PDB file of C-alpha atoms in Angstrom:
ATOM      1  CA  UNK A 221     -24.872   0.228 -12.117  1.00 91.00           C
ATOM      2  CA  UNK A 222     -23.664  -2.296  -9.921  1.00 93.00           C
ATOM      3  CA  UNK A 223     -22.298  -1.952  -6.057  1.00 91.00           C
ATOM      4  CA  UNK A 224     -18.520  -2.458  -6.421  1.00 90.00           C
ATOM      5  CA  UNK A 225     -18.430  -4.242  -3.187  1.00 87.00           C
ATOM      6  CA  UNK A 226     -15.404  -6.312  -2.290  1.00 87.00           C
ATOM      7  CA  UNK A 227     -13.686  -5.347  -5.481  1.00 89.00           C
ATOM      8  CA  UNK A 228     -10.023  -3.762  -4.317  1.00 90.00           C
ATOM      9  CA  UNK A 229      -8.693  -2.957  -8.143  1.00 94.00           C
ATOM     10  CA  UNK A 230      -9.966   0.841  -9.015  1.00 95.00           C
ATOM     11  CA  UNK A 231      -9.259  -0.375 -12.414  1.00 95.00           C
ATOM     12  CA  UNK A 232     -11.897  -3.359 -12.418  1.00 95.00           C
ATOM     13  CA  UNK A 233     -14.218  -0.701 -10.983  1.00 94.00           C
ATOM     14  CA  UNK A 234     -13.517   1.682 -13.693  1.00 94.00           C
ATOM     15  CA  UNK A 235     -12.421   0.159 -16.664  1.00 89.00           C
ATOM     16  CA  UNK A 236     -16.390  -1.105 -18.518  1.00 85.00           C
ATOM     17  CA  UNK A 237     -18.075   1.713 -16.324  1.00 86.00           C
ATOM     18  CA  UNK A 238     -20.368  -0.585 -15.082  1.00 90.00           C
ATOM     19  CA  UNK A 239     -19.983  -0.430 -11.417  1.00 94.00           C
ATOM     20  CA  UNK A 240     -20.817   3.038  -9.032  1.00 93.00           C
ATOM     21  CA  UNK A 241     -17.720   4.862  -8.183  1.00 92.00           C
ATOM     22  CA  UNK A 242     -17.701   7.943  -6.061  1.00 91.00           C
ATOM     23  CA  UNK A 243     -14.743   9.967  -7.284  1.00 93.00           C
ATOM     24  CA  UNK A 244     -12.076  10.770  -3.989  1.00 90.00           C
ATOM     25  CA  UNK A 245      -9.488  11.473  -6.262  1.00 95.00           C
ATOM     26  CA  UNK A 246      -9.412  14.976  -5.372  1.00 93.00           C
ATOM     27  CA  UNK A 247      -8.583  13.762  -1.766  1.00 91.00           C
ATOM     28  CA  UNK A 248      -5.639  12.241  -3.524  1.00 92.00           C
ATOM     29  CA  UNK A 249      -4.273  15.308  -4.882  1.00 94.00           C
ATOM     30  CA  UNK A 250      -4.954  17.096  -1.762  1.00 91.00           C
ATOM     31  CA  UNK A 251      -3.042  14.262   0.266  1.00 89.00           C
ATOM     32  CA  UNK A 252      -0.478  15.020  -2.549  1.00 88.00           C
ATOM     33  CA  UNK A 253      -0.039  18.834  -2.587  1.00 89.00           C
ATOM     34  CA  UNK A 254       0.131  18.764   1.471  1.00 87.00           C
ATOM     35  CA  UNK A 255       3.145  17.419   1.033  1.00 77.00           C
ATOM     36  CA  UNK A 256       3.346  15.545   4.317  1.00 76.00           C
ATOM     37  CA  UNK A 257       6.074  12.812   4.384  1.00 75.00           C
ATOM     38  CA  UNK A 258       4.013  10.100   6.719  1.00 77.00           C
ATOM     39  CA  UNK A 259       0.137   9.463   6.737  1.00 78.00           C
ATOM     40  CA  UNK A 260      -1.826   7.258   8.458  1.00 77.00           C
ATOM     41  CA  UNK A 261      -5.056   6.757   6.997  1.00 74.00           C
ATOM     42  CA  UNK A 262      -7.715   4.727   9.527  1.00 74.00           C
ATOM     43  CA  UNK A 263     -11.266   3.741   8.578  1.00 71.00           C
ATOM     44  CA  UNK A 264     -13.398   1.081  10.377  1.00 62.00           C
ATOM     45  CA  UNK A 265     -13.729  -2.261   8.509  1.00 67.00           C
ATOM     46  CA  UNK A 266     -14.855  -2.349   4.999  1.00 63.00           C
ATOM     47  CA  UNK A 267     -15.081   1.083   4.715  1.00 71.00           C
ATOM     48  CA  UNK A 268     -13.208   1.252   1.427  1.00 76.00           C
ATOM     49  CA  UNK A 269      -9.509   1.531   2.645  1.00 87.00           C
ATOM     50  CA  UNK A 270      -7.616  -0.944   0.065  1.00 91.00           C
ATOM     51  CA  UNK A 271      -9.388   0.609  -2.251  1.00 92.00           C
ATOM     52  CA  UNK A 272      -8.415   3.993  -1.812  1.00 91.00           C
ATOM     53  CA  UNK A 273      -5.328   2.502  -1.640  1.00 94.00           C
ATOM     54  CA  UNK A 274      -5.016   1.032  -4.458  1.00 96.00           C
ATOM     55  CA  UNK A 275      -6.479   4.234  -6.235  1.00 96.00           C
ATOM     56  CA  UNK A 276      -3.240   6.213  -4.782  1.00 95.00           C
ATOM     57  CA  UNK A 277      -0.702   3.365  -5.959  1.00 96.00           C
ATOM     58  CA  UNK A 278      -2.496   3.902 -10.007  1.00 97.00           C
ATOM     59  CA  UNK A 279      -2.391   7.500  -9.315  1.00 97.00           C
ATOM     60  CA  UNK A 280       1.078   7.826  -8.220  1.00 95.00           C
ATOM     61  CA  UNK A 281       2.091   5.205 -11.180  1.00 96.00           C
ATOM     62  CA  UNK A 282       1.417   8.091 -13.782  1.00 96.00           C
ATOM     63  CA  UNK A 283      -1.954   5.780 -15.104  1.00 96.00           C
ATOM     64  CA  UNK A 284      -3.465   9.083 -15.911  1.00 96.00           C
ATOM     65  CA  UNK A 285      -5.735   7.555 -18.763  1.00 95.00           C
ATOM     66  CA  UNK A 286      -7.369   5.195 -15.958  1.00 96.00           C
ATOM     67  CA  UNK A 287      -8.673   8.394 -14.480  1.00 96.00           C
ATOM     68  CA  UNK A 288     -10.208   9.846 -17.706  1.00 94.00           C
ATOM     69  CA  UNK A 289     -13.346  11.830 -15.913  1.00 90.00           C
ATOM     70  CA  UNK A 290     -12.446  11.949 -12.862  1.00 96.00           C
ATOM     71  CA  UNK A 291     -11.352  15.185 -11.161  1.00 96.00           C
ATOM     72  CA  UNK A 292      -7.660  14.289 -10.743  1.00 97.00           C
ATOM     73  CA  UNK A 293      -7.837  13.861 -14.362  1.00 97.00           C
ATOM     74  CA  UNK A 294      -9.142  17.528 -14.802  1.00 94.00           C
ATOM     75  CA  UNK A 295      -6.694  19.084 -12.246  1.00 96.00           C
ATOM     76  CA  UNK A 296      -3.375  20.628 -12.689  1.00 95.00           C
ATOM     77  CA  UNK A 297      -1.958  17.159 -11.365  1.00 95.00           C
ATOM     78  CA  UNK A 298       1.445  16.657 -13.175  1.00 94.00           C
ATOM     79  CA  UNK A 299       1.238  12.320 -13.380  1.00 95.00           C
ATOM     80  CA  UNK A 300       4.726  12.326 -12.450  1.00 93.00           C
ATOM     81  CA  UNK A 301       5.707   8.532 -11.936  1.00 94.00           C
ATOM     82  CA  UNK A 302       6.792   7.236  -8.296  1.00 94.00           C
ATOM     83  CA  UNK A 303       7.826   3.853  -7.411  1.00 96.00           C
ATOM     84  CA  UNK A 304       5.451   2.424  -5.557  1.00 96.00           C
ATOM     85  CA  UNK A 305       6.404  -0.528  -3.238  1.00 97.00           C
ATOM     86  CA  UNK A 306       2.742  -1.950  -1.702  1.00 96.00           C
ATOM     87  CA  UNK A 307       2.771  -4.354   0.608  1.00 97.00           C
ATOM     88  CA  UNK A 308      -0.396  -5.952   1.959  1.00 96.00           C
ATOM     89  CA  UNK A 309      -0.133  -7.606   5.352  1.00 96.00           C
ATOM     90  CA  UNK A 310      -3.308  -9.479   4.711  1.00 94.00           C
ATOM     91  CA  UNK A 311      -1.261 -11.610   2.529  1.00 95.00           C
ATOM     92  CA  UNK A 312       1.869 -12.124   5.166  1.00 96.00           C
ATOM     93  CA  UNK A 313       2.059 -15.253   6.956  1.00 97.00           C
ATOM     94  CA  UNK A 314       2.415 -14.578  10.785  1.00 97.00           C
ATOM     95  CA  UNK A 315       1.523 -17.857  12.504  1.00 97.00           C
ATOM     96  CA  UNK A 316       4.594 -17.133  14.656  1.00 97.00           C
ATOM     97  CA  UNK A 317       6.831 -14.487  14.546  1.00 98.00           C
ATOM     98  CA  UNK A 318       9.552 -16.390  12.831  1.00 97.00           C
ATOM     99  CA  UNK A 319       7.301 -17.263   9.965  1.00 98.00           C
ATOM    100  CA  UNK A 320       6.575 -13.301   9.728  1.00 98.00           C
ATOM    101  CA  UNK A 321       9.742 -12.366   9.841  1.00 97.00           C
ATOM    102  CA  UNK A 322      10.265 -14.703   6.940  1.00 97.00           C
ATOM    103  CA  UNK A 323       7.370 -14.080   5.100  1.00 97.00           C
ATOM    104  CA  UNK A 324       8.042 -10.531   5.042  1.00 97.00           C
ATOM    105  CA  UNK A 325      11.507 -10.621   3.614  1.00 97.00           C
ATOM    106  CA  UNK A 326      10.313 -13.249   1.155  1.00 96.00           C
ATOM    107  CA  UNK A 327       7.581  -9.923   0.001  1.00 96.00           C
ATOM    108  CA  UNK A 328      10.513  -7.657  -0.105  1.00 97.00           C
ATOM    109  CA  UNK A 329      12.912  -9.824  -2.050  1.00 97.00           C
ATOM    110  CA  UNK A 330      10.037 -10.546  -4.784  1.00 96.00           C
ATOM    111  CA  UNK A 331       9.251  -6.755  -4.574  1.00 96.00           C
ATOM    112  CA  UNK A 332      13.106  -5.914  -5.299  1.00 97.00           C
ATOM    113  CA  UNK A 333      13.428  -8.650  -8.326  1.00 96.00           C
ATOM    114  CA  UNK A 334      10.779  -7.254  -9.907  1.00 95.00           C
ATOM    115  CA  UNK A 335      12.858  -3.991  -9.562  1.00 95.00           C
ATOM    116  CA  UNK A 336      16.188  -5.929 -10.221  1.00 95.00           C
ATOM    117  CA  UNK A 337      17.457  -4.834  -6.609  1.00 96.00           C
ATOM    118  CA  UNK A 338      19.120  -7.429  -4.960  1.00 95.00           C
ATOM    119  CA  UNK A 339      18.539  -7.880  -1.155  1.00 94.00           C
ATOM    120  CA  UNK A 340      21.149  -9.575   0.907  1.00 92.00           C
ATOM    121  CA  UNK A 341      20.112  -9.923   4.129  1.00 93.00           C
ATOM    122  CA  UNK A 342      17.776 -11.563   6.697  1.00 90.00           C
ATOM    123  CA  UNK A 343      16.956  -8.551   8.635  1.00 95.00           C
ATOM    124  CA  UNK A 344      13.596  -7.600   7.501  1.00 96.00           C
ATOM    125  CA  UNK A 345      14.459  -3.544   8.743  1.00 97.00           C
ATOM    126  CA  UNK A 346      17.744  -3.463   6.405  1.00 97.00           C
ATOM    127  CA  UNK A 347      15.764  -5.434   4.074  1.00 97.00           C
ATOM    128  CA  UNK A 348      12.858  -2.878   3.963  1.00 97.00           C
ATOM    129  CA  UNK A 349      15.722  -0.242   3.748  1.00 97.00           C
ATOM    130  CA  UNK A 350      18.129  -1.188   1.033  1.00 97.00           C
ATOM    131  CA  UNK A 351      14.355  -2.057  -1.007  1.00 97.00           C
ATOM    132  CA  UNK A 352      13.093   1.553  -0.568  1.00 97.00           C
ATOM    133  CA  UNK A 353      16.825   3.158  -0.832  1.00 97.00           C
ATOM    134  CA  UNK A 354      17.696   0.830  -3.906  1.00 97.00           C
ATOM    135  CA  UNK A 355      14.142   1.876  -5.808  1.00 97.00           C
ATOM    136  CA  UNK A 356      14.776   5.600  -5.243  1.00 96.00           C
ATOM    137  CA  UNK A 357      18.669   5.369  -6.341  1.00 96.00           C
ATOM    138  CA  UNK A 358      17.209   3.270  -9.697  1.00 95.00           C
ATOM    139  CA  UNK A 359      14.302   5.776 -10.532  1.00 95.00           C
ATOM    140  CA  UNK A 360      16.244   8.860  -9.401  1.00 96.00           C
ATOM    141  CA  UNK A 361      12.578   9.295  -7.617  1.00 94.00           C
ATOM    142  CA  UNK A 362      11.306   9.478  -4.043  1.00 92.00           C
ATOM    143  CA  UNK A 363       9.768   5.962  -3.626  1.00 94.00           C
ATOM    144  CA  UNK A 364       6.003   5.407  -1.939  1.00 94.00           C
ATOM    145  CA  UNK A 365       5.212   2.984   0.370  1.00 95.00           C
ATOM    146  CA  UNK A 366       1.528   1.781   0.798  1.00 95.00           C
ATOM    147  CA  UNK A 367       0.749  -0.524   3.716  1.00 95.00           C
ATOM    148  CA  UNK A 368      -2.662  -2.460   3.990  1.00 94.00           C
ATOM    149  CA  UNK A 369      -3.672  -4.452   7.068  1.00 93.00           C
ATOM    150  CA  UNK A 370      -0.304  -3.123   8.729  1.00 93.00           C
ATOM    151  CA  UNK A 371      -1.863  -4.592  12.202  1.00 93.00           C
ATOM    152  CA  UNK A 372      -3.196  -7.868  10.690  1.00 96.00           C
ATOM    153  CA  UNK A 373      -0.195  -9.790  12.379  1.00 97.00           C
ATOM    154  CA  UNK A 374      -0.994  -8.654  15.550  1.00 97.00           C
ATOM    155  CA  UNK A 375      -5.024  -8.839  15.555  1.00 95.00           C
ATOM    156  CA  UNK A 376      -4.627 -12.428  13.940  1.00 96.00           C
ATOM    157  CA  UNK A 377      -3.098 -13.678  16.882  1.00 97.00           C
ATOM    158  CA  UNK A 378      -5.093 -12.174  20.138  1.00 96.00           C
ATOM    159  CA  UNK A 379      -5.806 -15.480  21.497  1.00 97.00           C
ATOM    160  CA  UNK A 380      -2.014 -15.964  21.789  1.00 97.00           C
ATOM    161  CA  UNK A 381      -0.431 -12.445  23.644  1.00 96.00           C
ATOM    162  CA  UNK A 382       2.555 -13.520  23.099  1.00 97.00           C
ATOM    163  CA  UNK A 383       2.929 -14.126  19.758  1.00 98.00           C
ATOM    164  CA  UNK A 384       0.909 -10.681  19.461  1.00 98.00           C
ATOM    165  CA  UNK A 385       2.887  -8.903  21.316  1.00 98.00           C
ATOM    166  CA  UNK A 386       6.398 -10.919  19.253  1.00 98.00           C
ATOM    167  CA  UNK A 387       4.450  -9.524  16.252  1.00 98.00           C
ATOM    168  CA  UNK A 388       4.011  -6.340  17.478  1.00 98.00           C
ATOM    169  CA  UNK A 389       7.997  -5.945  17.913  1.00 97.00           C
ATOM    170  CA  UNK A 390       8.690  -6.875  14.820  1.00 97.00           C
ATOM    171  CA  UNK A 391       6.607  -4.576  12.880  1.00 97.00           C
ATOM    172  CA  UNK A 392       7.342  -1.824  15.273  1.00 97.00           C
ATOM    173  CA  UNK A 393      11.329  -2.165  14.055  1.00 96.00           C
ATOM    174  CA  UNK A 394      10.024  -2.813  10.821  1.00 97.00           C
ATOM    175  CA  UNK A 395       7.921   0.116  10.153  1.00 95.00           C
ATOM    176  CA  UNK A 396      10.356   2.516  12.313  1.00 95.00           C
ATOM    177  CA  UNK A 397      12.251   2.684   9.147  1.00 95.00           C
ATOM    178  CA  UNK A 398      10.143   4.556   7.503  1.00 91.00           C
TER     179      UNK A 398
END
């Protein structure tokens, strides 16, 4: 089989069986049963973090069938369905802080169409809010949210402190609401 290197989508890895997949699933429904409202998972670089990620956002979907010999698929896991709202910072614009600000909201407000929530506002903390609160009010369901590359905005601009540090203020309000 092949190395599944670079490849983010657990379902490209596992759907023709043709690349190696080491099964952490069971770390999944450990992360699960714990119960813990906040986790913050860190891994050096390229050490499989979107990934898992994106292995946790199928998971708590209710894809059960994706999972078919795996040992979440064998467990006593109930494949209830959550919400998931994912948001990959990788994939934010954050040239300045204004653009970040912007390009985060613009994330949120295609995240809440698809979920026919409607967003009215520019601050990107009531934003993130009424999103998560407007999912979980819809689904009658706790909503999950999966960051990726949450520092991204900051490490992209070290040459420049103080747009790093106008980054870093931003996400700080931004991810104090969770």
């Amino acid at each position: 089989k092949k190395l599944p290197i670079g490849i983010q989508s657990i379902k490209k890895i596992l759907s023709n069986n043709e690349y190696v997949y080491v099964d952490k699933t069971r770390f999944i429904k450990q992360l699960i049963d714990e119960g813990t409202p906040h986790y913050f998972l860190s891994r050096p670089r390229r050490f499989g973090k979107s990934l898992f990620l994106n292995t946790l956002e199928e998971v708590l979907s209710g894809n059960k069938e994706l999972f078919k010999d795996l040992q979440i698929y064998k467990s006593n896991y109930s494949w209830e369905k959550y919400p998931v709202i994912h948001l990959d910072f990788s994939k934010i614009a954050n040239r300045t802080p204004d653009q970040l600000e912007k390009a985060i909201k613009t994330r949120l407000e295609i995240i809440a169409k698809k979920n026919n929530i409607s967003i009215i506002t520019n601050d990107v903390e009531v934003a993130l809010d009424t999103l998560i609160t407007g999912i979980s009010e819809k689904t009658n369901s706790k909503a999950v949210v999966l960051i990726d590359e949450y520092d991204k905005p900051i490490i992209d601009r070290l040459n420049n402190f103080e747009i790093a540090r106008a980054n870093k203020d931003i996400l700080k309000g931004f991810f104090g609401v969770l």
